[in-house]
Short mmCIF file of C-alpha atoms and ligand atoms in Angstrom, two decimals:
data_model
loop_
_atom_site.label_atom_id
_atom_site.label_comp_id
_atom_site.label_asym_id
_atom_site.label_seq_id
_atom_site.Cartn_x
_atom_site.Cartn_y
_atom_site.Cartn_z
CA UNK A 668 -68.14 -61.90 163.35
CA UNK A 669 -65.26 -61.23 160.97
CA UNK A 670 -62.13 -59.99 162.69
CA UNK A 671 -60.18 -57.69 160.42
CA UNK A 672 -56.50 -58.32 161.03
CA UNK A 673 -54.91 -56.70 158.01
CA UNK A 674 -55.36 -53.22 156.64
CA UNK A 675 -55.78 -52.36 152.98
CA UNK A 676 -53.09 -50.36 151.19
CA UNK A 677 -55.53 -47.46 151.09
CA UNK A 678 -55.91 -47.52 154.89
CA UNK A 679 -52.17 -47.77 155.47
CA UNK A 680 -51.47 -44.86 153.10
CA UNK A 681 -54.32 -42.92 154.74
CA UNK A 682 -52.64 -43.41 158.13
CA UNK A 683 -49.34 -42.13 156.74
CA UNK A 684 -51.06 -39.10 155.21
CA UNK A 685 -52.75 -38.40 158.58
CA UNK A 686 -49.44 -38.79 160.42
CA UNK A 687 -47.95 -36.04 158.24
CA UNK A 688 -50.98 -33.79 158.74
CA UNK A 689 -50.93 -34.42 162.51
CA UNK A 690 -47.15 -33.90 162.63
CA UNK A 691 -46.80 -37.33 164.23
CA UNK A 692 -43.02 -37.59 164.07
CA UNK A 693 -43.05 -40.30 166.80
CA UNK A 694 -44.95 -42.84 164.72
CA UNK A 695 -43.99 -42.08 161.13
CA UNK A 696 -41.17 -44.61 160.92
CA UNK A 697 -43.34 -47.39 162.35
CA UNK A 698 -46.09 -46.57 159.84
CA UNK A 699 -43.61 -46.55 156.94
CA UNK A 700 -42.26 -49.94 158.01
CA UNK A 701 -45.81 -51.28 158.18
CA UNK A 702 -46.42 -50.03 154.64
CA UNK A 703 -43.20 -51.59 153.33
CA UNK A 704 -44.07 -54.88 155.05
CA UNK A 705 -47.51 -54.77 153.39
CA UNK A 706 -45.72 -54.59 150.01
CA UNK A 707 -46.49 -50.96 149.14
CA UNK A 708 -43.76 -49.57 146.85
CA UNK A 709 -41.68 -46.86 148.55
CA UNK A 710 -42.42 -44.33 145.81
CA UNK A 711 -46.19 -44.82 146.31
CA UNK A 712 -45.74 -44.23 150.04
CA UNK A 713 -44.07 -40.92 149.20
CA UNK A 714 -46.54 -39.76 146.56
CA UNK A 715 -49.79 -41.10 148.07
CA UNK A 716 -48.85 -40.73 151.73
CA UNK A 717 -46.27 -37.98 152.28
CA UNK A 718 -47.19 -35.70 149.37
CA UNK A 719 -50.93 -35.91 150.01
CA UNK A 720 -50.30 -35.11 153.69
CA UNK A 721 -48.04 -32.18 152.79
CA UNK A 722 -50.72 -30.81 150.45
CA UNK A 723 -53.13 -30.68 153.39
CA UNK A 724 -50.45 -29.13 155.63
CA UNK A 725 -50.00 -26.45 152.93
CA UNK A 726 -53.77 -25.83 152.79
CA UNK A 727 -53.95 -25.57 156.60
CA UNK A 728 -51.10 -23.06 156.43
CA UNK A 729 -52.89 -21.00 153.77
CA UNK A 730 -56.05 -20.97 155.92
CA UNK A 731 -54.05 -19.70 158.90
CA UNK A 732 -54.66 -22.91 160.89
CA UNK A 733 -50.98 -23.90 160.72
CA UNK A 734 -47.96 -21.61 161.08
CA UNK A 735 -44.33 -21.80 160.02
CA UNK A 736 -43.56 -24.05 163.03
CA UNK A 737 -46.00 -26.66 161.68
CA UNK A 738 -44.44 -26.49 158.20
CA UNK A 739 -41.06 -27.13 159.82
CA UNK A 740 -42.28 -30.16 161.79
CA UNK A 741 -44.12 -31.54 158.75
CA UNK A 742 -40.83 -31.35 156.82
CA UNK A 743 -38.98 -33.09 159.67
CA UNK A 744 -41.66 -35.80 159.87
CA UNK A 745 -41.20 -36.55 156.16
CA UNK A 746 -37.43 -36.68 156.61
CA UNK A 747 -37.79 -39.23 159.45
CA UNK A 748 -40.01 -41.37 157.22
CA UNK A 749 -37.59 -41.05 154.30
CA UNK A 750 -34.87 -42.70 156.43
CA UNK A 751 -36.96 -45.88 156.36
CA UNK A 752 -37.91 -45.62 152.68
CA UNK A 753 -34.61 -44.60 151.13
CA UNK A 754 -33.05 -48.10 151.03
CA UNK A 755 -36.14 -49.33 149.16
CA UNK A 756 -35.73 -46.66 146.48
CA UNK A 757 -32.16 -47.56 145.70
CA UNK A 758 -31.37 -49.28 142.41
CA UNK A 759 -28.18 -50.60 140.91
CA UNK A 760 -25.79 -47.75 141.51
CA UNK A 761 -22.82 -49.57 140.05
CA UNK A 762 -23.51 -48.77 136.42
CA UNK A 763 -23.37 -45.02 135.83
CA UNK A 764 -25.28 -43.64 132.86
CA UNK A 765 -24.68 -39.92 133.31
CA UNK A 766 -24.04 -37.07 135.72
CA UNK A 767 -26.49 -34.57 137.18
CA UNK A 768 -25.85 -31.45 139.24
CA UNK A 769 -28.97 -30.69 141.29
CA UNK A 770 -29.94 -27.98 143.76
CA UNK A 771 -32.74 -25.85 145.16
CA UNK A 772 -32.25 -22.29 143.92
CA UNK A 773 -31.17 -19.23 145.91
CA UNK A 774 -33.64 -18.02 148.54
CA UNK A 775 -35.48 -21.34 148.68
CA UNK A 776 -35.10 -23.85 151.54
CA UNK A 777 -37.55 -26.52 150.33
CA UNK A 778 -35.67 -29.74 149.67
CA UNK A 779 -38.05 -32.66 150.15
CA UNK A 780 -38.95 -32.87 146.44
CA UNK A 781 -35.39 -32.20 145.33
CA UNK A 782 -34.12 -34.99 147.62
CA UNK A 783 -36.65 -37.45 146.21
CA UNK A 784 -35.55 -36.57 142.67
CA UNK A 785 -31.88 -37.03 143.67
CA UNK A 786 -32.59 -40.44 145.24
CA UNK A 787 -34.50 -41.64 142.16
CA UNK A 788 -31.81 -40.33 139.81
CA UNK A 789 -29.17 -42.28 141.76
CA UNK A 790 -31.41 -45.34 141.73
CA UNK A 791 -31.59 -45.00 137.93
CA UNK A 792 -27.82 -44.99 137.57
CA UNK A 793 -27.00 -41.27 137.57
CA UNK A 794 -24.04 -39.85 139.40
CA UNK A 795 -25.70 -37.03 141.36
CA UNK A 796 -23.94 -33.99 142.76
CA UNK A 797 -26.39 -32.45 145.21
CA UNK A 798 -25.62 -28.81 145.97
CA UNK A 799 -28.32 -28.58 148.65
CA UNK A 800 -30.65 -25.62 149.17
CA UNK A 801 -30.39 -21.85 148.70
CA UNK A 802 -27.87 -22.35 145.89
CA UNK A 803 -26.75 -19.14 144.15
CA UNK A 804 -26.18 -19.10 140.36
CA UNK A 805 -22.37 -18.88 140.80
CA UNK A 806 -22.41 -22.16 142.72
CA UNK A 807 -24.24 -23.93 139.87
CA UNK A 808 -21.69 -22.50 137.42
CA UNK A 809 -18.75 -23.63 139.60
CA UNK A 810 -20.23 -27.11 139.91
CA UNK A 811 -20.69 -27.40 136.14
CA UNK A 812 -17.06 -26.34 135.59
CA UNK A 813 -15.81 -28.76 138.23
CA UNK A 814 -17.97 -31.84 137.62
CA UNK A 815 -18.80 -31.49 133.90
CA UNK A 816 -22.33 -32.93 134.29
CA UNK A 817 -24.64 -33.87 131.43
CA UNK A 818 -27.60 -32.23 133.17
CA UNK A 819 -28.33 -29.36 135.56
CA UNK A 820 -31.54 -29.89 137.58
CA UNK A 821 -33.09 -27.07 139.61
CA UNK A 822 -35.92 -27.10 142.12
CA UNK A 823 -38.02 -24.17 143.44
CA UNK A 824 -41.19 -24.23 145.53
CA UNK A 825 -41.86 -20.52 145.87
CA UNK A 826 -43.27 -18.20 143.24
CA UNK A 827 -40.74 -15.66 144.51
CA UNK A 828 -37.72 -17.95 143.94
CA UNK A 829 -38.65 -19.61 140.65
CA UNK A 830 -37.18 -16.59 138.81
CA UNK A 831 -33.78 -17.56 140.21
CA UNK A 832 -33.85 -20.41 137.71
CA UNK A 833 -33.56 -17.90 134.88
CA UNK A 834 -30.57 -16.31 136.66
CA UNK A 835 -28.83 -19.67 136.77
CA UNK A 836 -29.38 -20.16 133.03
CA UNK A 837 -28.10 -16.63 132.34
CA UNK A 838 -25.02 -17.31 134.49
CA UNK A 839 -24.37 -20.56 132.61
CA UNK A 840 -24.62 -18.67 129.31
CA UNK A 841 -22.27 -15.92 130.51
CA UNK A 842 -19.76 -18.57 131.57
CA UNK A 843 -20.00 -20.18 128.10
CA UNK A 844 -21.32 -23.42 129.64
CA UNK A 845 -25.00 -23.43 128.68
CA UNK A 846 -24.49 -25.55 125.56
CA UNK A 847 -22.57 -28.18 127.51
CA UNK A 848 -25.58 -29.20 129.62
CA UNK A 849 -29.29 -29.91 129.44
CA UNK A 850 -31.31 -27.94 131.98
CA UNK A 851 -34.40 -29.36 133.71
CA UNK A 852 -36.53 -27.57 136.28
CA UNK A 853 -39.10 -28.79 138.80
CA UNK A 854 -41.17 -27.78 141.81
CA UNK A 855 -44.85 -26.99 142.33
CA UNK A 856 -44.99 -23.53 140.67
CA UNK A 857 -42.99 -24.54 137.60
CA UNK A 858 -44.68 -25.18 134.22
CA UNK A 859 -43.64 -26.11 130.67
CA UNK A 860 -44.43 -22.55 129.57
CA UNK A 861 -42.18 -21.16 132.28
CA UNK A 862 -39.39 -23.53 131.23
CA UNK A 863 -39.68 -22.32 127.65
CA UNK A 864 -39.75 -18.68 128.73
CA UNK A 865 -36.54 -18.90 130.75
CA UNK A 866 -34.69 -21.10 128.25
CA UNK A 867 -34.69 -24.39 130.20
CA UNK A 868 -34.87 -27.60 128.16
CA UNK A 869 -37.72 -29.14 130.17
CA UNK A 870 -39.95 -28.92 133.23
CA UNK A 871 -40.96 -32.00 135.22
CA UNK A 872 -44.20 -32.24 137.18
CA UNK A 873 -42.90 -34.98 139.44
CA UNK A 874 -39.78 -36.97 140.23
CA UNK A 875 -40.61 -39.90 137.95
CA UNK A 876 -41.20 -37.64 134.95
CA UNK A 877 -37.98 -35.76 135.78
CA UNK A 878 -35.93 -38.97 135.86
CA UNK A 879 -37.54 -40.22 132.63
CA UNK A 880 -36.71 -36.97 130.83
CA UNK A 881 -33.09 -37.15 132.04
CA UNK A 882 -32.84 -40.77 130.90
CA UNK A 883 -34.33 -39.93 127.49
CA UNK A 884 -31.71 -37.22 126.93
CA UNK A 885 -28.84 -39.59 127.62
CA UNK A 886 -30.43 -42.36 125.60
CA UNK A 887 -30.73 -40.00 122.61
CA UNK A 888 -27.16 -38.78 123.08
CA UNK A 889 -26.04 -42.41 123.16
CA UNK A 890 -27.97 -43.22 119.97
CA UNK A 891 -26.46 -40.27 118.12
CA UNK A 892 -22.98 -41.34 119.31
CA UNK A 893 -23.59 -44.78 117.85
CA UNK A 894 -24.89 -43.23 114.61
CA UNK A 895 -21.75 -41.10 114.22
CO1 LIG B 391 -43.12 -23.92 152.53
N1 LIG B 391 -44.40 -23.16 151.26
N2 LIG B 391 -42.57 -22.10 153.06
N3 LIG B 391 -42.07 -24.80 153.87
N4 LIG B 391 -44.12 -25.48 152.16
C1 LIG B 391 -45.12 -24.10 150.40
C2 LIG B 391 -44.31 -24.38 149.12
C3 LIG B 391 -46.47 -23.33 150.13
C4 LIG B 391 -47.13 -23.72 148.79
C5 LIG B 391 -47.44 -23.54 151.31
C6 LIG B 391 -48.77 -22.86 151.07
O1 LIG B 391 -48.89 -21.68 151.27
N5 LIG B 391 -49.74 -23.60 150.61
C7 LIG B 391 -45.99 -21.81 150.19
C8 LIG B 391 -45.51 -21.23 148.85
C9 LIG B 391 -46.48 -20.23 148.29
C10 LIG B 391 -45.99 -19.69 146.99
O2 LIG B 391 -44.87 -19.35 146.78
N6 LIG B 391 -46.91 -19.62 146.07
C11 LIG B 391 -44.87 -21.91 151.21
C12 LIG B 391 -44.37 -20.82 151.96
C13 LIG B 391 -45.12 -19.53 151.81
C14 LIG B 391 -43.23 -20.91 152.78
C15 LIG B 391 -42.56 -19.79 153.57
C16 LIG B 391 -42.41 -18.46 152.81
C17 LIG B 391 -43.33 -19.62 154.89
C18 LIG B 391 -42.83 -18.49 155.77
O3 LIG B 391 -41.67 -18.38 156.09
N7 LIG B 391 -43.75 -17.66 156.16
C19 LIG B 391 -41.17 -20.41 153.90
C20 LIG B 391 -40.12 -20.10 152.83
C21 LIG B 391 -38.76 -20.53 153.25
C22 LIG B 391 -37.79 -20.49 152.09
O4 LIG B 391 -37.75 -21.41 151.30
N8 LIG B 391 -37.06 -19.39 152.00
C23 LIG B 391 -41.52 -21.87 153.85
C24 LIG B 391 -40.81 -22.82 154.58
C25 LIG B 391 -41.08 -24.19 154.58
C26 LIG B 391 -40.30 -25.17 155.45
C27 LIG B 391 -38.80 -24.95 155.33
C28 LIG B 391 -40.69 -24.98 156.88
C29 LIG B 391 -40.84 -26.55 154.94
C30 LIG B 391 -39.88 -27.27 153.96
C31 LIG B 391 -39.01 -28.29 154.64
C32 LIG B 391 -38.09 -28.92 153.65
O5 LIG B 391 -38.29 -28.96 152.44
N9 LIG B 391 -37.02 -29.42 154.20
C33 LIG B 391 -42.06 -26.15 154.10
C34 LIG B 391 -43.02 -27.08 153.60
C35 LIG B 391 -42.95 -28.49 154.16
C36 LIG B 391 -44.00 -26.72 152.64
C37 LIG B 391 -45.11 -27.61 152.03
C38 LIG B 391 -46.17 -27.84 153.10
C39 LIG B 391 -44.66 -28.92 151.46
C40 LIG B 391 -43.56 -28.83 150.38
C41 LIG B 391 -43.16 -30.21 149.94
O6 LIG B 391 -42.16 -30.74 150.41
N10 LIG B 391 -43.98 -30.87 149.09
C42 LIG B 391 -45.62 -26.69 150.85
C43 LIG B 391 -47.08 -26.89 150.51
C44 LIG B 391 -47.26 -27.82 149.32
O7 LIG B 391 -46.36 -28.14 148.59
N11 LIG B 391 -48.48 -28.18 149.07
C45 LIG B 391 -45.07 -25.37 151.18
C46 LIG B 391 -43.81 -32.29 148.72
C47 LIG B 391 -42.72 -32.48 147.66
C48 LIG B 391 -42.56 -33.98 147.37
O8 LIG B 391 -43.19 -31.83 146.50
O9 LIG B 391 -41.21 -30.24 146.37
O10 LIG B 391 -43.17 -30.08 144.75
P1 LIG B 391 -42.28 -30.88 145.59
O11 LIG B 391 -41.48 -31.93 144.64
C49 LIG B 391 -42.10 -32.76 143.66
C50 LIG B 391 -42.26 -32.09 142.30
O12 LIG B 391 -42.45 -30.70 142.34
C51 LIG B 391 -41.04 -32.51 141.52
O13 LIG B 391 -40.78 -33.82 142.04
C52 LIG B 391 -41.08 -33.86 143.44
C53 LIG B 391 -41.56 -35.25 143.81
O14 LIG B 391 -42.48 -35.76 142.90
N12 LIG B 391 -39.78 -31.75 141.58
C54 LIG B 391 -38.84 -31.92 140.60
C55 LIG B 391 -39.30 -30.89 142.48
N13 LIG B 391 -38.07 -30.49 142.13
C56 LIG B 391 -37.75 -31.12 140.99
C57 LIG B 391 -36.58 -31.08 140.21
C58 LIG B 391 -36.55 -31.88 139.06
C59 LIG B 391 -37.65 -32.66 138.68
C60 LIG B 391 -38.80 -32.69 139.46
O15 LIG B 391 -35.41 -31.88 138.31
C61 LIG B 391 -35.09 -33.04 137.60
#
């Protein structure tokens, strides 16, 4: 008889996904540590464990099997797990390559995706000013005046709040600041077409794409500096 003493990555990630779906806040940190010990990259744990679990939580909510209380606990469960994973997502923060102001737009309290983007941006060498959630356009404008970032990044998870992104861009234009920054948007309902429509420079489908777009902008700016 073969005794199986180690789980495959698939099984470990499956357990993490199930822990999110079952709102198992007690065990999530232990499961994340197990995954890290097994050599699974932290970002894969987030995308293939947490995100897959949250998708199912969302579906259960749509079907009326879960309520707001379950969405809240699912969010808290992810946050507990993130405490274990965050150190493994960190890169060399010493060398700064640019500055990003990031926030979830007014009316929207979803911040799991935005936080992941902020962590990965920091890990890639960006100085990140995180304005939090439910951020009104004036606050984005103030932050751009104060911190003079290269990039403004906005997140929205609700179809009802994604239009706030356009209000932020309008406010930046009115303040004469729009041409000083690149604007990137993200969140489940956001598309490239929507970005074009509201005058954003790009939309990102996930955190990695978002970080790569931000890096490419600074790389190009750097090249043109050298050319001048
Ligand atoms: Co909410 N919720 N929620 N919720 N919630 C959704 C979004 C929903 C799709 C669930 C569903 O019905 N299936 C639905 C929206 C429907 C719609 O608008 N079409 C919904 C609803 C309806 C609501 C409420 C209205 C429920 C109510 O009150 N009756 C309410 C709204 C509150 C508000 O915001 N005003 C609400 C509340 C909540 C909680 C606060 C309880 C909780 C969030 C906790 C938290 O964030 N701290 C919550 C949760 C957990 C969810 C689900 C289950 C998970 C969201 C999530 O974190 N996903 C969600 C269902 C789902 O998404 N399938 C749902 C994982 C995360 C990693 O993905 O944020 O997309 P995401 O981020 C990705 C990319 O989008 C991208 O990178 C990230 C990582 O790869 N990205 C960027 C995001 N921002 C970026 C910025 C960038 C680049 C990339 O810039 C550079």
